Structures are given as structure tokens and as C-alpha cells.
Amino acid sequence: MSNRLYSPGGDLHLVNGTLVWYYLICRREAWLMAHNLEPEQENESIEMGRFLHDTAYPKERKEILFGHMKVDVLRREGDKWVIGEVKKSSRFQQSATMQLLFYIRELRKAGIDAEGELQFPEEKRKVSVQLTPRAEEELENVIREIEKIIESKTPPSAEWCRYCQTCAYSDFCWA
Ligand code: SF4
């Protein structure tokens, strides 16, 4: 695999659900993604979005487009919408929860009342995700941090973590 990056073009990404997800995995990766810098892909088994999609069910997955969000679960319960994701494991639960909170906040801004639901079928578990005042404060802090990071001209330094070994940027960060 190459240790060079290329830019397919496009403006700096604004904070979105995907960046929230990646920020909680690796701040440097969030910066690289926000700046549209992608690793040159010689190894097809490693791809962008790997963490995100590795946690979902690729075959059974039927994503539902809801506004600009793609979710696995969308249903009406009384006067509320329930949106959510189906995950293989709870390994990235914190990231998935924060991403869902981001979507719920987006919907709330559009006047839609929603709750979140993470489903872990293999663990026979469902987790309800609610945008409580405390969760919203935490999310706001995360969003502010992401904005600060991506506005910087240089990415945060690489810090080895358990995701580095299989990260698409691994050669760029560590070669
Ligand atoms: S290789 Fe490690 S430090 Fe570099 S972007 Fe990936 S997770 Fe972050």
C-alpha cells in the first residue's frame, strides 16, 4: 500500500455524522477525512469507511434515506420517529451513539421529534438513544472539538491506537 494521499477534490467537510463517528475513533482520521485526503488504494481489502461498515450488516443492510441521513431503522411510534442502526457488535457503541445523537439533533432542528435505537442482534440487545440535555451538551462539545480540529491547517499528530493496524491511513501515518 502507498503512503501517499490524494485529494479527489471538494470543499472542507462541515461536521456531519460520519465525522462525529471518526472523531471518536481517531482525531487525525477525522481531520484527513474532513480535508478530503484519501489514501491511495492499492490494497482493496482496506477501504475508506471500513470501521463504519465493518460494524454493520452489509448483506442484510437496507439503508433508508431520511433527509441526508442513511439509517437502518426508521419507524413511527406515536408522535415520534425512531431512527437507528443495526450493528454487528457493540465494539464501537460510543461512536455509534454519538453519531445517532447528531442525527437526532439534526432532526430536532428541522422540527422533527425523534429517538434513536442501536440494535446488536448477535448480542440480543437494543439500546435506546435519547438526546437528553446532558447528551446534547456532550454532543455540542464533540462538535466544537471537531470544528477546532478540522479548521487547523495541519492534522493532529499520529498516536498509535488499536485501530491503526488496519486503518486505511496506516501507511501514511506510520511508514
Ligand atoms: S493510522 Fe492510526 S493515527 Fe493514523 S489515521 Fe488511522 S487510526 Fe489515526
PDB file of N, CA and C in Angstrom, residues 73-168:
ATOM      1  N   VAL A  73     -32.852   1.803  10.624  1.00  0.00           N
ATOM      2  CA  VAL A  73     -34.142   1.690  11.306  1.00  0.00           C
ATOM      3  C   VAL A  73     -34.876   3.020  11.166  1.00  0.00           C
ATOM      4  N   LEU A  74     -36.108   2.944  10.723  1.00  0.00           N
ATOM      5  CA  LEU A  74     -36.938   4.153  10.667  1.00  0.00           C
ATOM      6  C   LEU A  74     -38.382   3.721  10.858  1.00  0.00           C
ATOM      7  N   ARG A  75     -38.976   4.130  11.951  1.00  0.00           N
ATOM      8  CA  ARG A  75     -40.383   3.800  12.167  1.00  0.00           C
ATOM      9  C   ARG A  75     -41.028   4.900  12.991  1.00  0.00           C
ATOM     10  N   ARG A  76     -42.328   4.874  12.962  1.00  0.00           N
ATOM     11  CA  ARG A  76     -43.096   5.871  13.696  1.00  0.00           C
ATOM     12  C   ARG A  76     -43.605   5.211  14.961  1.00  0.00           C
ATOM     13  N   GLU A  77     -43.444   5.848  16.088  1.00  0.00           N
ATOM     14  CA  GLU A  77     -44.017   5.341  17.348  1.00  0.00           C
ATOM     15  C   GLU A  77     -44.779   6.476  17.986  1.00  0.00           C
ATOM     16  N   GLY A  78     -46.107   6.417  17.897  1.00  0.00           N
ATOM     17  CA  GLY A  78     -46.915   7.523  18.413  1.00  0.00           C
ATOM     18  C   GLY A  78     -46.584   8.788  17.647  1.00  0.00           C
ATOM     19  N   ASP A  79     -46.224   9.830  18.383  1.00  0.00           N
ATOM     20  CA  ASP A  79     -45.921  11.087  17.698  1.00  0.00           C
ATOM     21  C   ASP A  79     -44.415  11.264  17.471  1.00  0.00           C
ATOM     22  N   LYS A  80     -43.646  10.176  17.629  1.00  0.00           N
ATOM     23  CA  LYS A  80     -42.197  10.272  17.461  1.00  0.00           C
ATOM     24  C   LYS A  80     -41.701   9.372  16.338  1.00  0.00           C
ATOM     25  N   TRP A  81     -40.577   9.755  15.776  1.00  0.00           N
ATOM     26  CA  TRP A  81     -39.859   8.884  14.866  1.00  0.00           C
ATOM     27  C   TRP A  81     -38.788   8.155  15.659  1.00  0.00           C
ATOM     28  N   VAL A  82     -38.539   6.917  15.271  1.00  0.00           N
ATOM     29  CA  VAL A  82     -37.394   6.186  15.838  1.00  0.00           C
ATOM     30  C   VAL A  82     -36.444   5.907  14.687  1.00  0.00           C
ATOM     31  N   ILE A  83     -35.201   6.394  14.834  1.00  0.00           N
ATOM     32  CA  ILE A  83     -34.188   6.119  13.806  1.00  0.00           C
ATOM     33  C   ILE A  83     -33.064   5.327  14.457  1.00  0.00           C
ATOM     34  N   GLY A  84     -32.405   4.501  13.672  1.00  0.00           N
ATOM     35  CA  GLY A  84     -31.347   3.728  14.313  1.00  0.00           C
ATOM     36  C   GLY A  84     -30.475   2.944  13.362  1.00  0.00           C
ATOM     37  N   GLU A  85     -29.588   2.219  13.965  1.00  0.00           N
ATOM     38  CA  GLU A  85     -28.602   1.444  13.237  1.00  0.00           C
ATOM     39  C   GLU A  85     -28.559   0.025  13.782  1.00  0.00           C
ATOM     40  N   VAL A  86     -28.260  -0.935  12.875  1.00  0.00           N
ATOM     41  CA  VAL A  86     -28.092  -2.328  13.275  1.00  0.00           C
ATOM     42  C   VAL A  86     -26.595  -2.625  13.209  1.00  0.00           C
ATOM     43  N   LYS A  87     -26.015  -3.051  14.293  1.00  0.00           N
ATOM     44  CA  LYS A  87     -24.564  -3.259  14.354  1.00  0.00           C
ATOM     45  C   LYS A  87     -24.226  -4.704  14.677  1.00  0.00           C
ATOM     46  N   LYS A  88     -23.047  -5.118  14.174  1.00  0.00           N
ATOM     47  CA  LYS A  88     -22.592  -6.477  14.449  1.00  0.00           C
ATOM     48  C   LYS A  88     -22.195  -6.656  15.899  1.00  0.00           C
ATOM     49  N   SER A  89     -21.587  -5.629  16.442  1.00  0.00           N
ATOM     50  CA  SER A  89     -21.168  -5.744  17.836  1.00  0.00           C
ATOM     51  C   SER A  89     -21.193  -4.362  18.468  1.00  0.00           C
ATOM     52  N   SER A  90     -21.053  -4.358  19.779  1.00  0.00           N
ATOM     53  CA  SER A  90     -21.092  -3.074  20.477  1.00  0.00           C
ATOM     54  C   SER A  90     -19.692  -2.471  20.617  1.00  0.00           C
ATOM     55  N   ARG A  91     -18.755  -2.984  19.822  1.00  0.00           N
ATOM     56  CA  ARG A  91     -17.365  -2.527  19.914  1.00  0.00           C
ATOM     57  C   ARG A  91     -17.242  -1.003  19.746  1.00  0.00           C
ATOM     58  N   PHE A  92     -18.024  -0.460  18.821  1.00  0.00           N
ATOM     59  CA  PHE A  92     -17.937   0.977  18.569  1.00  0.00           C
ATOM     60  C   PHE A  92     -19.196   1.695  19.063  1.00  0.00           C
ATOM     61  N   GLN A  93     -19.730   1.207  20.158  1.00  0.00           N
ATOM     62  CA  GLN A  93     -21.010   1.744  20.631  1.00  0.00           C
ATOM     63  C   GLN A  93     -20.954   3.247  20.924  1.00  0.00           C
ATOM     64  N   GLN A  94     -19.847   3.692  21.476  1.00  0.00           N
ATOM     65  CA  GLN A  94     -19.761   5.117  21.822  1.00  0.00           C
ATOM     66  C   GLN A  94     -19.842   5.986  20.557  1.00  0.00           C
ATOM     67  N   SER A  95     -19.101   5.574  19.520  1.00  0.00           N
ATOM     68  CA  SER A  95     -19.124   6.322  18.262  1.00  0.00           C
ATOM     69  C   SER A  95     -20.514   6.277  17.633  1.00  0.00           C
ATOM     70  N   ALA A  96     -21.106   5.073  17.634  1.00  0.00           N
ATOM     71  CA  ALA A  96     -22.428   4.908  17.014  1.00  0.00           C
ATOM     72  C   ALA A  96     -23.476   5.736  17.767  1.00  0.00           C
ATOM     73  N   THR A  97     -23.351   5.779  19.087  1.00  0.00           N
ATOM     74  CA  THR A  97     -24.306   6.549  19.890  1.00  0.00           C
ATOM     75  C   THR A  97     -24.192   8.033  19.570  1.00  0.00           C
ATOM     76  N   MET A  98     -22.968   8.518  19.497  1.00  0.00           N
ATOM     77  CA  MET A  98     -22.775   9.951  19.252  1.00  0.00           C
ATOM     78  C   MET A  98     -23.232  10.321  17.841  1.00  0.00           C
ATOM     79  N   GLN A  99     -22.996   9.438  16.885  1.00  0.00           N
ATOM     80  CA  GLN A  99     -23.459   9.697  15.517  1.00  0.00           C
ATOM     81  C   GLN A  99     -24.989   9.779  15.474  1.00  0.00           C
ATOM     82  N   LEU A 100     -25.617   8.853  16.188  1.00  0.00           N
ATOM     83  CA  LEU A 100     -27.084   8.851  16.228  1.00  0.00           C
ATOM     84  C   LEU A 100     -27.605  10.112  16.921  1.00  0.00           C
ATOM     85  N   LEU A 101     -26.941  10.503  17.987  1.00  0.00           N
ATOM     86  CA  LEU A 101     -27.340  11.746  18.673  1.00  0.00           C
ATOM     87  C   LEU A 101     -27.241  12.934  17.720  1.00  0.00           C
ATOM     88  N   PHE A 102     -26.204  12.918  16.877  1.00  0.00           N
ATOM     89  CA  PHE A 102     -26.043  14.000  15.899  1.00  0.00           C
ATOM     90  C   PHE A 102     -27.248  14.032  14.950  1.00  0.00           C
ATOM     91  N   TYR A 103     -27.667  12.858  14.483  1.00  0.00           N
ATOM     92  CA  TYR A 103     -28.817  12.800  13.577  1.00  0.00           C
ATOM     93  C   TYR A 103     -30.099  13.265  14.276  1.00  0.00           C
ATOM     94  N   ILE A 104     -30.265  12.822  15.527  1.00  0.00           N
ATOM     95  CA  ILE A 104     -31.470  13.223  16.265  1.00  0.00           C
ATOM     96  C   ILE A 104     -31.499  14.748  16.425  1.00  0.00           C
ATOM     97  N   ARG A 105     -30.326  15.315  16.680  1.00  0.00           N
ATOM     98  CA  ARG A 105     -30.229  16.776  16.833  1.00  0.00           C
ATOM     99  C   ARG A 105     -30.563  17.476  15.512  1.00  0.00           C
ATOM    100  N   GLU A 106     -30.082  16.917  14.404  1.00  0.00           N
ATOM    101  CA  GLU A 106     -30.401  17.489  13.090  1.00  0.00           C
ATOM    102  C   GLU A 106     -31.914  17.476  12.853  1.00  0.00           C
ATOM    103  N   LEU A 107     -32.526  16.346  13.221  1.00  0.00           N
ATOM    104  CA  LEU A 107     -33.979  16.237  13.031  1.00  0.00           C
ATOM    105  C   LEU A 107     -34.710  17.227  13.928  1.00  0.00           C
ATOM    106  N   ARG A 108     -34.232  17.353  15.147  1.00  0.00           N
ATOM    107  CA  ARG A 108     -34.875  18.295  16.068  1.00  0.00           C
ATOM    108  C   ARG A 108     -34.802  19.710  15.512  1.00  0.00           C
ATOM    109  N   LYS A 109     -33.663  20.049  14.912  1.00  0.00           N
ATOM    110  CA  LYS A 109     -33.512  21.388  14.324  1.00  0.00           C
ATOM    111  C   LYS A 109     -34.518  21.604  13.198  1.00  0.00           C
ATOM    112  N   ALA A 110     -34.894  20.480  12.559  1.00  0.00           N
ATOM    113  CA  ALA A 110     -35.878  20.566  11.464  1.00  0.00           C
ATOM    114  C   ALA A 110     -37.306  20.420  11.991  1.00  0.00           C
ATOM    115  N   GLY A 111     -37.459  20.387  13.317  1.00  0.00           N
ATOM    116  CA  GLY A 111     -38.794  20.321  13.918  1.00  0.00           C
ATOM    117  C   GLY A 111     -39.341  18.911  14.029  1.00  0.00           C
ATOM    118  N   ILE A 112     -38.470  17.903  13.884  1.00  0.00           N
ATOM    119  CA  ILE A 112     -38.924  16.508  13.964  1.00  0.00           C
ATOM    120  C   ILE A 112     -38.424  15.888  15.250  1.00  0.00           C
ATOM    121  N   ASP A 113     -39.367  15.360  16.014  1.00  0.00           N
ATOM    122  CA  ASP A 113     -39.019  14.748  17.296  1.00  0.00           C
ATOM    123  C   ASP A 113     -38.655  13.276  17.055  1.00  0.00           C
ATOM    124  N   ALA A 114     -37.444  12.897  17.428  1.00  0.00           N
ATOM    125  CA  ALA A 114     -37.023  11.507  17.167  1.00  0.00           C
ATOM    126  C   ALA A 114     -36.224  10.949  18.340  1.00  0.00           C
ATOM    127  N   GLU A 115     -36.241   9.641  18.419  1.00  0.00           N
ATOM    128  CA  GLU A 115     -35.389   8.932  19.367  1.00  0.00           C
ATOM    129  C   GLU A 115     -34.508   7.990  18.560  1.00  0.00           C
ATOM    130  N   GLY A 116     -33.434   7.527  19.185  1.00  0.00           N
ATOM    131  CA  GLY A 116     -32.531   6.627  18.477  1.00  0.00           C
ATOM    132  C   GLY A 116     -32.591   5.217  19.047  1.00  0.00           C
ATOM    133  N   GLU A 117     -32.170   4.290  18.214  1.00  0.00           N
ATOM    134  CA  GLU A 117     -32.125   2.894  18.671  1.00  0.00           C
ATOM    135  C   GLU A 117     -30.937   2.200  18.007  1.00  0.00           C
ATOM    136  N   LEU A 118     -30.055   1.654  18.828  1.00  0.00           N
ATOM    137  CA  LEU A 118     -28.969   0.826  18.304  1.00  0.00           C
ATOM    138  C   LEU A 118     -29.357  -0.617  18.529  1.00  0.00           C
ATOM    139  N   GLN A 119     -29.212  -1.422  17.493  1.00  0.00           N
ATOM    140  CA  GLN A 119     -29.564  -2.843  17.626  1.00  0.00           C
ATOM    141  C   GLN A 119     -28.305  -3.689  17.454  1.00  0.00           C
ATOM    142  N   PHE A 120     -28.113  -4.628  18.363  1.00  0.00           N
ATOM    143  CA  PHE A 120     -26.991  -5.563  18.296  1.00  0.00           C
ATOM    144  C   PHE A 120     -27.579  -6.976  18.303  1.00  0.00           C
ATOM    145  N   PRO A 121     -28.035  -7.463  17.142  1.00  0.00           N
ATOM    146  CA  PRO A 121     -28.754  -8.750  17.109  1.00  0.00           C
ATOM    147  C   PRO A 121     -27.939  -9.909  17.671  1.00  0.00           C
ATOM    148  N   GLU A 122     -26.622  -9.905  17.375  1.00  0.00           N
ATOM    149  CA  GLU A 122     -25.819 -11.042  17.856  1.00  0.00           C
ATOM    150  C   GLU A 122     -25.657 -11.033  19.368  1.00  0.00           C
ATOM    151  N   GLU A 123     -25.817  -9.867  19.938  1.00  0.00           N
ATOM    152  CA  GLU A 123     -25.743  -9.786  21.402  1.00  0.00           C
ATOM    153  C   GLU A 123     -27.146  -9.757  22.019  1.00  0.00           C
ATOM    154  N   LYS A 124     -28.144  -9.872  21.119  1.00  0.00           N
ATOM    155  CA  LYS A 124     -29.555  -9.829  21.536  1.00  0.00           C
ATOM    156  C   LYS A 124     -29.836  -8.604  22.407  1.00  0.00           C
ATOM    157  N   ARG A 125     -29.393  -7.482  21.912  1.00  0.00           N
ATOM    158  CA  ARG A 125     -29.514  -6.255  22.687  1.00  0.00           C
ATOM    159  C   ARG A 125     -29.986  -5.094  21.834  1.00  0.00           C
ATOM    160  N   LYS A 126     -30.782  -4.233  22.445  1.00  0.00           N
ATOM    161  CA  LYS A 126     -31.156  -2.973  21.802  1.00  0.00           C
ATOM    162  C   LYS A 126     -30.848  -1.877  22.806  1.00  0.00           C
ATOM    163  N   VAL A 127     -30.341  -0.785  22.309  1.00  0.00           N
ATOM    164  CA  VAL A 127     -30.035   0.326  23.222  1.00  0.00           C
ATOM    165  C   VAL A 127     -30.775   1.562  22.736  1.00  0.00           C
ATOM    166  N   SER A 128     -31.541   2.141  23.639  1.00  0.00           N
ATOM    167  CA  SER A 128     -32.267   3.355  23.283  1.00  0.00           C
ATOM    168  C   SER A 128     -31.328   4.561  23.421  1.00  0.00           C
ATOM    169  N   VAL A 129     -31.397   5.451  22.462  1.00  0.00           N
ATOM    170  CA  VAL A 129     -30.525   6.635  22.481  1.00  0.00           C
ATOM    171  C   VAL A 129     -31.406   7.883  22.486  1.00  0.00           C
ATOM    172  N   GLN A 130     -31.268   8.679  23.501  1.00  0.00           N
ATOM    173  CA  GLN A 130     -32.125   9.864  23.639  1.00  0.00           C
ATOM    174  C   GLN A 130     -31.261  11.111  23.728  1.00  0.00           C
ATOM    175  N   LEU A 131     -31.728  12.145  23.092  1.00  0.00           N
ATOM    176  CA  LEU A 131     -30.999  13.414  23.150  1.00  0.00           C
ATOM    177  C   LEU A 131     -31.422  14.181  24.400  1.00  0.00           C
ATOM    178  N   THR A 132     -30.937  13.739  25.527  1.00  0.00           N
ATOM    179  CA  THR A 132     -31.220  14.421  26.794  1.00  0.00           C
ATOM    180  C   THR A 132     -30.384  15.708  26.829  1.00  0.00           C
ATOM    181  N   PRO A 133     -30.710  16.640  27.743  1.00  0.00           N
ATOM    182  CA  PRO A 133     -29.887  17.860  27.832  1.00  0.00           C
ATOM    183  C   PRO A 133     -28.411  17.522  28.056  1.00  0.00           C
ATOM    184  N   ARG A 134     -28.132  16.508  28.847  1.00  0.00           N
ATOM    185  CA  ARG A 134     -26.737  16.132  29.107  1.00  0.00           C
ATOM    186  C   ARG A 134     -26.057  15.565  27.846  1.00  0.00           C
ATOM    187  N   ALA A 135     -26.821  14.698  27.135  1.00  0.00           N
ATOM    188  CA  ALA A 135     -26.259  14.125  25.897  1.00  0.00           C
ATOM    189  C   ALA A 135     -26.025  15.231  24.869  1.00  0.00           C
ATOM    190  N   GLU A 136     -26.947  16.207  24.846  1.00  0.00           N
ATOM    191  CA  GLU A 136     -26.808  17.300  23.884  1.00  0.00           C
ATOM    192  C   GLU A 136     -25.572  18.142  24.204  1.00  0.00           C
ATOM    193  N   GLU A 137     -25.343  18.351  25.491  1.00  0.00           N
ATOM    194  CA  GLU A 137     -24.162  19.126  25.893  1.00  0.00           C
ATOM    195  C   GLU A 137     -22.882  18.390  25.470  1.00  0.00           C
ATOM    196  N   GLU A 138     -22.889  17.084  25.689  1.00  0.00           N
ATOM    197  CA  GLU A 138     -21.726  16.279  25.309  1.00  0.00           C
ATOM    198  C   GLU A 138     -21.506  16.350  23.789  1.00  0.00           C
ATOM    199  N   LEU A 139     -22.614  16.239  23.061  1.00  0.00           N
ATOM    200  CA  LEU A 139     -22.530  16.308  21.600  1.00  0.00           C
ATOM    201  C   LEU A 139     -22.010  17.667  21.149  1.00  0.00           C
ATOM    202  N   GLU A 140     -22.515  18.740  21.780  1.00  0.00           N
ATOM    203  CA  GLU A 140     -22.055  20.089  21.414  1.00  0.00           C
ATOM    204  C   GLU A 140     -20.546  20.215  21.630  1.00  0.00           C
ATOM    205  N   ASN A 141     -20.060  19.637  22.725  1.00  0.00           N
ATOM    206  CA  ASN A 141     -18.618  19.678  22.986  1.00  0.00           C
ATOM    207  C   ASN A 141     -17.848  18.952  21.903  1.00  0.00           C
ATOM    208  N   VAL A 142     -18.376  17.780  21.507  1.00  0.00           N
ATOM    209  CA  VAL A 142     -17.725  16.995  20.445  1.00  0.00           C
ATOM    210  C   VAL A 142     -17.708  17.809  19.149  1.00  0.00           C
ATOM    211  N   ILE A 143     -18.839  18.422  18.813  1.00  0.00           N
ATOM    212  CA  ILE A 143     -18.919  19.204  17.568  1.00  0.00           C
ATOM    213  C   ILE A 143     -17.921  20.369  17.603  1.00  0.00           C
ATOM    214  N   ARG A 144     -17.853  21.052  18.747  1.00  0.00           N
ATOM    215  CA  ARG A 144     -16.892  22.173  18.867  1.00  0.00           C
ATOM    216  C   ARG A 144     -15.458  21.675  18.686  1.00  0.00           C
ATOM    217  N   GLU A 145     -15.161  20.540  19.293  1.00  0.00           N
ATOM    218  CA  GLU A 145     -13.814  19.963  19.173  1.00  0.00           C
ATOM    219  C   GLU A 145     -13.494  19.607  17.720  1.00  0.00           C
ATOM    220  N   ILE A 146     -14.473  18.997  17.049  1.00  0.00           N
ATOM    221  CA  ILE A 146     -14.248  18.622  15.636  1.00  0.00           C
ATOM    222  C   ILE A 146     -14.006  19.879  14.808  1.00  0.00           C
ATOM    223  N   GLU A 147     -14.807  20.913  15.055  1.00  0.00           N
ATOM    224  CA  GLU A 147     -14.631  22.157  14.286  1.00  0.00           C
ATOM    225  C   GLU A 147     -13.230  22.716  14.497  1.00  0.00           C
ATOM    226  N   LYS A 148     -12.793  22.677  15.762  1.00  0.00           N
ATOM    227  CA  LYS A 148     -11.461  23.195  16.079  1.00  0.00           C
ATOM    228  C   LYS A 148     -10.388  22.385  15.335  1.00  0.00           C
ATOM    229  N   ILE A 149     -10.547  21.072  15.371  1.00  0.00           N
ATOM    230  CA  ILE A 149      -9.554  20.193  14.739  1.00  0.00           C
ATOM    231  C   ILE A 149      -9.523  20.403  13.228  1.00  0.00           C
ATOM    232  N   ILE A 150     -10.683  20.419  12.605  1.00  0.00           N
ATOM    233  CA  ILE A 150     -10.660  20.464  11.137  1.00  0.00           C
ATOM    234  C   ILE A 150     -10.305  21.853  10.599  1.00  0.00           C
ATOM    235  N   GLU A 151     -10.458  22.880  11.445  1.00  0.00           N
ATOM    236  CA  GLU A 151     -10.051  24.221  10.995  1.00  0.00           C
ATOM    237  C   GLU A 151      -8.532  24.370  11.007  1.00  0.00           C
ATOM    238  N   SER A 152      -7.867  23.514  11.742  1.00  0.00           N
ATOM    239  CA  SER A 152      -6.416  23.591  11.820  1.00  0.00           C
ATOM    240  C   SER A 152      -5.799  23.266  10.454  1.00  0.00           C
ATOM    241  N   LYS A 153      -4.671  23.909  10.147  1.00  0.00           N
ATOM    242  CA  LYS A 153      -4.041  23.685   8.832  1.00  0.00           C
ATOM    243  C   LYS A 153      -3.327  22.332   8.769  1.00  0.00           C
ATOM    244  N   THR A 154      -2.999  21.807   9.909  1.00  0.00           N
ATOM    245  CA  THR A 154      -2.299  20.509   9.930  1.00  0.00           C
ATOM    246  C   THR A 154      -3.077  19.517  10.794  1.00  0.00           C
ATOM    247  N   PRO A 155      -2.934  18.240  10.485  1.00  0.00           N
ATOM    248  CA  PRO A 155      -3.695  17.248  11.265  1.00  0.00           C
ATOM    249  C   PRO A 155      -3.057  17.028  12.638  1.00  0.00           C
ATOM    250  N   PRO A 156      -3.829  16.549  13.595  1.00  0.00           N
ATOM    251  CA  PRO A 156      -3.233  16.154  14.866  1.00  0.00           C
ATOM    252  C   PRO A 156      -2.154  15.101  14.617  1.00  0.00           C
ATOM    253  N   SER A 157      -1.133  15.059  15.452  1.00  0.00           N
ATOM    254  CA  SER A 157      -0.075  14.057  15.272  1.00  0.00           C
ATOM    255  C   SER A 157      -0.659  12.656  15.378  1.00  0.00           C
ATOM    256  N   ALA A 158       0.031  11.737  14.705  1.00  0.00           N
ATOM    257  CA  ALA A 158      -0.415  10.338  14.788  1.00  0.00           C
ATOM    258  C   ALA A 158      -0.102   9.785  16.176  1.00  0.00           C
ATOM    259  N   GLU A 159      -1.076   9.160  16.732  1.00  0.00           N
ATOM    260  CA  GLU A 159      -0.865   8.482  18.020  1.00  0.00           C
ATOM    261  C   GLU A 159      -1.335   7.054  17.838  1.00  0.00           C
ATOM    262  N   TRP A 160      -0.455   6.134  18.097  1.00  0.00           N
ATOM    263  CA  TRP A 160      -0.794   4.726  17.854  1.00  0.00           C
ATOM    264  C   TRP A 160      -1.989   4.321  18.720  1.00  0.00           C
ATOM    265  N   CYS A 161      -2.951   3.674  18.076  1.00  0.00           N
ATOM    266  CA  CYS A 161      -4.090   3.164  18.846  1.00  0.00           C
ATOM    267  C   CYS A 161      -4.448   1.784  18.270  1.00  0.00           C
ATOM    268  N   ARG A 162      -5.375   1.123  18.880  1.00  0.00           N
ATOM    269  CA  ARG A 162      -5.678  -0.253  18.454  1.00  0.00           C
ATOM    270  C   ARG A 162      -6.301  -0.333  17.058  1.00  0.00           C
ATOM    271  N   TYR A 163      -6.717   0.819  16.510  1.00  0.00           N
ATOM    272  CA  TYR A 163      -7.319   0.798  15.176  1.00  0.00           C
ATOM    273  C   TYR A 163      -6.284   1.024  14.070  1.00  0.00           C
ATOM    274  N   CYS A 164      -5.079   1.459  14.451  1.00  0.00           N
ATOM    275  CA  CYS A 164      -4.072   1.855  13.443  1.00  0.00           C
ATOM    276  C   CYS A 164      -3.709   0.720  12.492  1.00  0.00           C
ATOM    277  N   GLN A 165      -3.544  -0.462  13.041  1.00  0.00           N
ATOM    278  CA  GLN A 165      -3.021  -1.559  12.243  1.00  0.00           C
ATOM    279  C   GLN A 165      -3.821  -1.800  10.956  1.00  0.00           C
ATOM    280  N   THR A 166      -5.128  -1.673  11.048  1.00  0.00           N
ATOM    281  CA  THR A 166      -5.963  -1.940   9.873  1.00  0.00           C
ATOM    282  C   THR A 166      -6.581  -0.662   9.293  1.00  0.00           C
ATOM    283  N   CYS A 167      -6.126   0.476   9.755  1.00  0.00           N
ATOM    284  CA  CYS A 167      -6.675   1.741   9.259  1.00  0.00           C
ATOM    285  C   CYS A 167      -6.190   1.999   7.835  1.00  0.00           C
ATOM    286  N   ALA A 168      -7.067   2.567   7.016  1.00  0.00           N
ATOM    287  CA  ALA A 168      -6.699   2.876   5.636  1.00  0.00           C
ATOM    288  C   ALA A 168      -5.526   3.864   5.567  1.00  0.00           C
TER     289      ALA A 168
END
